[in-house]
Tab-separated table of C-alpha atoms in Angstrom:
chain	number	residue	atom	x	y	z
A	1	THR	CA	224.151	95.098	295.997
A	2	VAL	CA	227.203	93.218	297.225
A	3	GLN	CA	225.842	93.222	300.773
A	4	SER	CA	222.672	91.447	299.644
A	5	MET	CA	224.680	88.689	297.942
A	6	ARG	CA	225.335	86.747	301.127
A	7	TRP	CA	224.280	83.244	300.168
A	8	SER	CA	225.552	80.035	301.666
A	9	PRO	CA	228.600	78.493	299.924
A	10	THR	CA	226.403	75.704	298.524
A	11	SER	CA	223.801	78.010	296.967
A	12	PHE	CA	226.113	80.839	295.899
A	13	GLU	CA	227.705	79.322	292.791
A	14	PRO	CA	224.523	78.338	290.918
A	15	LYS	CA	223.190	81.871	291.385
A	16	VAL	CA	226.452	83.324	290.118
A	17	GLN	CA	226.213	81.026	287.089
A	18	ARG	CA	222.731	82.264	286.239
A	19	TRP	CA	223.898	85.860	286.685
A	20	PHE	CA	226.853	85.245	284.321
A	21	VAL	CA	224.482	84.055	281.628
A	22	ARG	CA	222.344	87.198	281.953
A	23	GLU	CA	225.085	89.798	282.365
A	24	MET	CA	228.180	89.584	280.218
A	25	ASP	CA	229.715	93.025	280.818
A	26	VAL	CA	233.294	92.136	281.747
A	27	LYS	CA	234.001	95.192	283.922
A	28	VAL	CA	230.804	94.828	285.911
A	29	ARG	CA	231.350	91.109	286.292
A	30	ARG	CA	234.914	91.466	287.477
A	31	THR	CA	234.103	94.272	289.923
A	32	LEU	CA	231.164	92.399	291.402
A	33	ILE	CA	232.990	89.115	291.804
A	34	VAL	CA	236.125	90.664	293.308
A	35	SER	CA	234.001	92.771	295.681
A	36	THR	CA	232.028	89.723	296.712
A	37	VAL	CA	235.205	87.749	297.339
A	38	LYS	CA	236.453	90.492	299.630
A	39	THR	CA	233.233	90.707	301.623
A	40	THR	CA	232.092	87.091	301.747
A	41	GLN	CA	234.761	85.023	303.491
A	42	ALA	CA	232.664	81.846	303.580
A	43	TRP	CA	232.410	81.828	299.809
A	44	LEU	CA	236.098	82.691	299.424
A	45	ASN	CA	236.951	79.615	301.488
A	46	SER	CA	234.686	77.332	299.465
A	47	CYS	CA	235.822	78.223	295.948
A	48	SER	CA	237.943	80.610	293.878
A	49	VAL	CA	237.010	83.161	291.253
A	50	THR	CA	238.793	80.999	288.681
A	51	ARG	CA	236.726	77.974	289.653
A	52	VAL	CA	233.489	79.919	289.339
A	53	CYS	CA	234.561	81.127	285.880
A	54	CYS	CA	235.420	77.541	284.988
A	55	ARG	CA	232.021	76.224	286.048
A	56	VAL	CA	230.162	79.027	284.328
A	57	GLY	CA	232.231	78.566	281.168
A	58	ASP	CA	231.527	74.850	281.177
A	59	PHE	CA	227.818	75.538	281.666
A	60	LEU	CA	227.836	77.893	278.668
A	61	ARG	CA	229.744	75.293	276.630
A	62	LYS	CA	227.184	72.617	277.397
A	63	THR	CA	224.413	74.945	276.221
A	64	GLY	CA	226.227	75.626	272.940
A	65	ARG	CA	227.301	79.215	273.680
A	66	PHE	CA	230.944	78.703	272.794
A	67	ASP	CA	231.964	82.364	272.251
A	68	ARG	CA	230.533	83.397	275.602
A	69	ALA	CA	232.128	80.381	277.235
A	70	MET	CA	235.559	81.388	275.921
A	71	THR	CA	235.041	84.974	277.149
A	72	VAL	CA	234.375	83.761	280.684
A	73	LEU	CA	237.133	81.145	280.671
A	74	GLU	CA	239.807	83.505	279.331
A	75	LYS	CA	238.816	86.119	281.920
A	76	GLY	CA	239.112	83.442	284.597
A	77	LEU	CA	242.698	82.823	283.529
A	78	LYS	CA	243.523	86.541	283.733
A	79	ILE	CA	241.823	87.099	287.091
A	80	GLY	CA	243.050	83.936	288.765
A	81	ASN	CA	246.330	82.073	289.139
A	82	LEU	CA	247.186	80.107	285.994
A	83	HIS	CA	249.731	77.952	287.823
A	84	SER	CA	247.206	76.308	290.128
A	85	ALA	CA	244.761	73.404	290.192
A	86	GLU	CA	242.024	75.828	289.095
A	87	GLY	CA	244.231	77.118	286.272
A	88	GLY	CA	244.762	73.570	285.041
A	89	LEU	CA	241.031	72.909	285.245
A	90	ILE	CA	240.121	76.040	283.297
A	91	LEU	CA	242.631	75.120	280.555
A	92	MET	CA	241.046	71.696	280.309
A	93	THR	CA	237.625	73.322	279.954
A	94	ILE	CA	239.000	75.593	277.218
A	95	GLY	CA	240.135	72.388	275.513
A	96	HIS	CA	236.557	71.088	275.703
A	97	VAL	CA	235.214	74.260	274.072
A	98	LYS	CA	237.753	74.091	271.246
A	99	ARG	CA	236.999	70.414	270.700
A	100	ASN	CA	233.275	71.185	270.508
A	101	ARG	CA	234.074	73.815	267.873
A	102	GLY	CA	236.033	71.263	265.858
A	103	ASP	CA	239.401	72.866	266.651
A	104	TRP	CA	241.162	69.632	267.620
A	105	ASP	CA	244.689	71.107	267.435
A	106	GLY	CA	243.647	73.954	269.735
A	107	ALA	CA	241.999	71.478	272.091
A	108	ASN	CA	245.139	69.365	272.227
A	109	GLU	CA	247.272	72.431	272.991
A	110	ALA	CA	245.000	73.446	275.891
A	111	TYR	CA	244.900	69.887	277.254
A	112	GLU	CA	248.685	69.572	277.121
A	113	GLN	CA	249.140	72.936	278.890
A	114	SER	CA	246.791	71.687	281.587
A	115	GLN	CA	248.774	68.456	281.823
A	116	VAL	CA	252.027	70.364	282.378
A	117	ILE	CA	250.463	72.321	285.258
A	118	HIS	CA	249.057	69.178	286.868
A	119	LYS	CA	252.452	67.475	286.674
A	120	GLU	CA	254.348	70.468	288.059
A	121	LEU	CA	251.933	70.703	290.991
A	122	GLY	CA	252.048	66.963	291.640
A	123	LEU	CA	248.319	66.563	290.964
A	124	THR	CA	248.589	63.378	288.929
A	125	VAL	CA	246.539	61.032	291.108
A	126	THR	CA	243.230	62.880	290.901
A	127	LEU	CA	239.986	62.337	289.021
A	128	THR	CA	240.530	65.614	287.167
A	129	TYR	CA	243.875	64.344	285.873
A	130	SER	CA	242.281	61.037	284.899
A	131	ALA	CA	239.655	62.937	282.873
A	132	LEU	CA	242.415	65.045	281.312
A	133	LEU	CA	244.328	61.951	280.166
A	134	ARG	CA	241.146	60.549	278.662
A	135	ASN	CA	240.616	63.773	276.687
A	136	ILE	CA	244.202	63.848	275.409
A	137	ALA	CA	243.789	60.234	274.303
A	138	GLY	CA	240.496	61.135	272.626
A	139	VAL	CA	242.230	63.779	270.494
A	140	LYS	CA	244.807	61.211	269.362
A	141	VAL	CA	242.075	58.725	268.480
A	142	HIS	CA	240.162	61.388	266.529
A	143	ALA	CA	243.293	62.210	264.524
A	144	ASP	CA	243.976	58.468	264.115
A	145	VAL	CA	247.591	58.971	265.183
A	146	ASP	CA	249.646	57.613	268.076
A	147	LEU	CA	246.984	55.013	268.910
A	148	TYR	CA	249.401	53.089	271.131
A	149	ASP	CA	250.070	56.307	273.059
A	150	ALA	CA	246.312	56.751	273.404
A	151	ILE	CA	246.009	53.233	274.811
A	152	ALA	CA	248.750	53.981	277.342
A	153	LEU	CA	246.905	57.159	278.409
A	154	TYR	CA	243.636	55.241	278.876
A	155	PHE	CA	245.431	52.626	280.982
A	156	GLU	CA	246.973	55.406	283.098
A	157	ALA	CA	243.543	57.009	283.564
A	158	ILE	CA	242.094	53.658	284.685
A	159	GLU	CA	244.993	53.129	287.087
A	160	ILE	CA	244.190	56.495	288.699
A	161	HIS	CA	240.624	55.263	289.253
A	162	ARG	CA	242.061	52.188	290.982
A	163	GLN	CA	244.421	54.243	293.146
A	164	THR	CA	241.639	56.641	294.181
A	165	ASP	CA	239.157	53.803	294.817
A	166	THR	CA	236.776	55.138	292.144
A	167	MET	CA	236.630	52.175	289.782
A	168	LEU	CA	232.960	51.726	290.592
A	169	THR	CA	231.921	54.863	288.669
A	170	ALA	CA	230.389	55.671	285.298
A	171	ASP	CA	233.596	57.557	284.347
A	172	ALA	CA	235.715	54.437	284.868
A	173	ALA	CA	233.262	52.357	282.820
A	174	SER	CA	233.305	54.949	280.007
A	175	THR	CA	237.114	55.006	280.020
A	176	LEU	CA	237.176	51.214	279.668
A	177	ARG	CA	234.826	51.432	276.677
A	178	ASP	CA	237.030	54.124	275.093
A	179	LEU	CA	240.030	51.863	275.629
A	180	ALA	CA	238.192	48.981	273.972
A	181	THR	CA	237.430	51.162	270.939
A	182	VAL	CA	241.123	51.896	270.368
A	183	ARG	CA	242.124	48.276	270.977
A	184	THR	CA	239.623	47.315	268.285
A	185	ARG	CA	241.267	49.752	265.865
A	186	ILE	CA	244.646	48.062	266.293
A	187	ASP	CA	242.993	44.617	265.942
A	188	ASP	CA	243.523	43.666	269.581
A	189	LEU	CA	240.079	42.050	269.687
A	190	PRO	CA	240.658	39.847	272.770
A	191	GLY	CA	241.919	42.919	274.649
A	192	ALA	CA	238.919	44.949	273.497
A	193	LEU	CA	236.580	42.188	274.636
A	194	ALA	CA	238.251	42.083	278.070
A	195	SER	CA	237.926	45.874	278.497
A	196	LEU	CA	234.258	45.782	277.473
A	197	GLU	CA	233.537	42.926	279.878
A	198	GLN	CA	235.000	45.049	282.685
A	199	ALA	CA	232.872	48.007	281.595
A	200	ARG	CA	229.757	45.811	281.517
A	201	GLU	CA	230.465	44.429	285.002
A	202	LEU	CA	230.971	47.936	286.394
A	203	ARG	CA	227.708	49.209	284.916
A	204	GLU	CA	225.917	46.131	286.209
A	205	GLN	CA	227.223	46.844	289.726
A	206	LEU	CA	226.288	50.509	289.370
A	207	GLY	CA	222.772	49.522	288.299
A	208	ASN	CA	222.898	51.523	285.059
A	209	LEU	CA	223.480	48.826	282.464
A	210	ASP	CA	219.885	49.453	281.268
A	211	SER	CA	220.849	52.928	280.039
A	212	PRO	CA	221.930	54.369	276.668
A	213	ASP	CA	225.594	54.168	277.721
A	214	GLY	CA	225.135	50.625	278.990
A	215	ALA	CA	223.480	49.661	275.707
A	216	LEU	CA	226.534	50.870	273.759
A	217	VAL	CA	228.794	48.642	275.868
A	218	LEU	CA	226.571	45.626	275.147
A	219	ILE	CA	226.409	46.386	271.417
A	220	ASP	CA	230.204	46.730	271.260
A	221	LEU	CA	230.483	43.399	273.087
A	222	GLY	CA	228.172	41.864	270.489
A	223	ARG	CA	230.137	43.218	267.545
A	224	ILE	CA	233.515	42.114	268.946
A	225	SER	CA	232.118	38.691	269.852
A	226	HIS	CA	230.873	38.333	266.264
A	227	LYS	CA	234.324	39.186	264.897
A	228	LEU	CA	235.797	36.533	267.208
A	229	ASP	CA	233.299	33.944	265.881
A	230	LYS	CA	231.423	33.798	269.181
A	231	GLY	CA	228.045	33.882	267.461
A	232	GLU	CA	225.774	32.899	270.330
A	233	MET	CA	227.409	35.403	272.668
A	234	ALA	CA	227.184	38.098	269.978
A	235	LYS	CA	223.481	37.414	269.509
A	236	LYS	CA	222.798	37.661	273.244
A	237	PHE	CA	224.642	40.959	273.697
A	238	LEU	CA	223.226	42.576	270.552
A	239	ALA	CA	219.672	41.619	271.481
A	240	GLN	CA	220.120	42.985	274.989
A	241	GLY	CA	221.771	46.220	273.818
A	242	MET	CA	219.260	46.945	271.064
A	243	GLY	CA	216.411	46.151	273.445
A	244	ILE	CA	217.691	48.849	275.795
A	245	ARG	CA	218.037	51.339	272.928
A	246	ALA	CA	214.448	50.626	271.879
A	247	MET	CA	213.267	51.004	275.479
A	248	THR	CA	215.130	54.313	275.979
A	249	GLY	CA	214.084	55.793	272.629
A	250	THR	CA	217.676	56.057	271.360
A	251	MET	CA	217.385	53.667	268.399
A	252	THR	CA	217.380	56.469	265.821
A	253	THR	CA	220.341	56.097	263.446
A	254	LYS	CA	221.282	54.088	260.355
A	255	ALA	CA	223.945	52.384	262.478
A	256	ASP	CA	221.108	51.018	264.628
A	257	GLY	CA	219.487	49.576	261.510
A	258	ASP	CA	222.783	47.956	260.497
A	259	THR	CA	223.187	46.447	263.974
A	260	LEU	CA	219.651	45.086	263.830
A	261	GLU	CA	220.430	43.542	260.420
A	262	LEU	CA	223.385	41.738	261.961
A	263	LEU	CA	221.135	40.582	264.787
A	264	VAL	CA	218.594	39.240	262.263
A	265	ASN	CA	221.304	37.131	260.601
A	266	LEU	CA	222.548	35.807	263.953
A	267	CYS	CA	219.009	34.906	265.025
A	268	LEU	CA	218.497	32.990	261.778
A	269	GLU	CA	221.833	31.229	262.242
A	270	PHE	CA	220.694	29.929	265.624
A	271	ALA	CA	217.099	29.221	264.501
A	272	ASP	CA	215.645	31.969	266.678
A	273	TYR	CA	212.912	32.893	264.218
A	274	ALA	CA	210.882	34.947	266.678
A	275	GLY	CA	213.972	36.994	267.494
A	276	ALA	CA	214.748	37.423	263.802
A	277	LYS	CA	211.215	38.616	263.074
A	278	ASP	CA	211.325	41.129	265.946
A	279	ALA	CA	214.756	42.486	264.933
A	280	LEU	CA	213.705	42.721	261.268
A	281	GLY	CA	210.596	44.698	262.187
A	282	LYS	CA	212.681	47.121	264.244
A	283	ALA	CA	215.264	47.444	261.446
A	284	ILE	CA	212.582	48.332	258.886
A	285	GLU	CA	211.161	50.871	261.335
A	286	VAL	CA	214.576	52.493	261.865
A	287	TYR	CA	215.485	52.579	258.169
A	288	THR	CA	212.085	54.091	257.357
A	289	ARG	CA	212.572	56.764	260.015
A	290	VAL	CA	216.033	57.777	258.779
A	291	GLY	CA	215.017	57.616	255.091
A	292	ASP	CA	217.330	54.755	254.171
A	293	PRO	CA	216.102	51.649	252.331
A	294	GLY	CA	218.457	49.385	254.317
């Protein structure tokens, strides 16, 4: 009953999320949530119906239930106030669902609607807005259009991290790596290297350089360094990055085999025969696993 649903604000939302997954009857869901809002003032003060729908929808998205996610998110828009911070957030989450489905045009439309709301409400120096800019840029990069606009959006997202004193976060490091990827596409290799160095330093300070995401930063640093004829630096970064991927069990693709091949050649160039032998053994192992002769 509604009376028995008197949880603390911190424990209420996860239980609502689990209930959403089990029960998808829209009328029952709406009645129960609205009734609970009316009777549980503590919960009403801690979050909105729209925000709960947004979190549940995002949870369903992350578990691959895209149709159910859209049902919850669209209901959240109808129940709540579209022209609000929560409305902007739910539109961004709808963009995520559409992107996951491969509907990049639909994702871009949802992201841009969310951007309009954030601008009209003056919510442009927030971490949510920074994430939104990163997603809009990501759509442009995927379509391989307006790459300079994408770069400007990534810079704006990073500036928000600086203004909100959140540069020392994994999100800021990931944004810097995304920026480096686009700078590489337009052949701004020195700029890409600078962005990746910043990302590496941030992850080092955060203590998560020895992670799959940290490994990707190091591998990108190695590849860019190689293109800039910085062979010894490239060798160091590639060896470190591939070592982390081996340690974390994420060395599973043909691209890993290709990277290891490059590392073999660099090791031979600098007479590191032990390193070359180790990298070659790992490359053969990866190529064998993915069914590619290499």
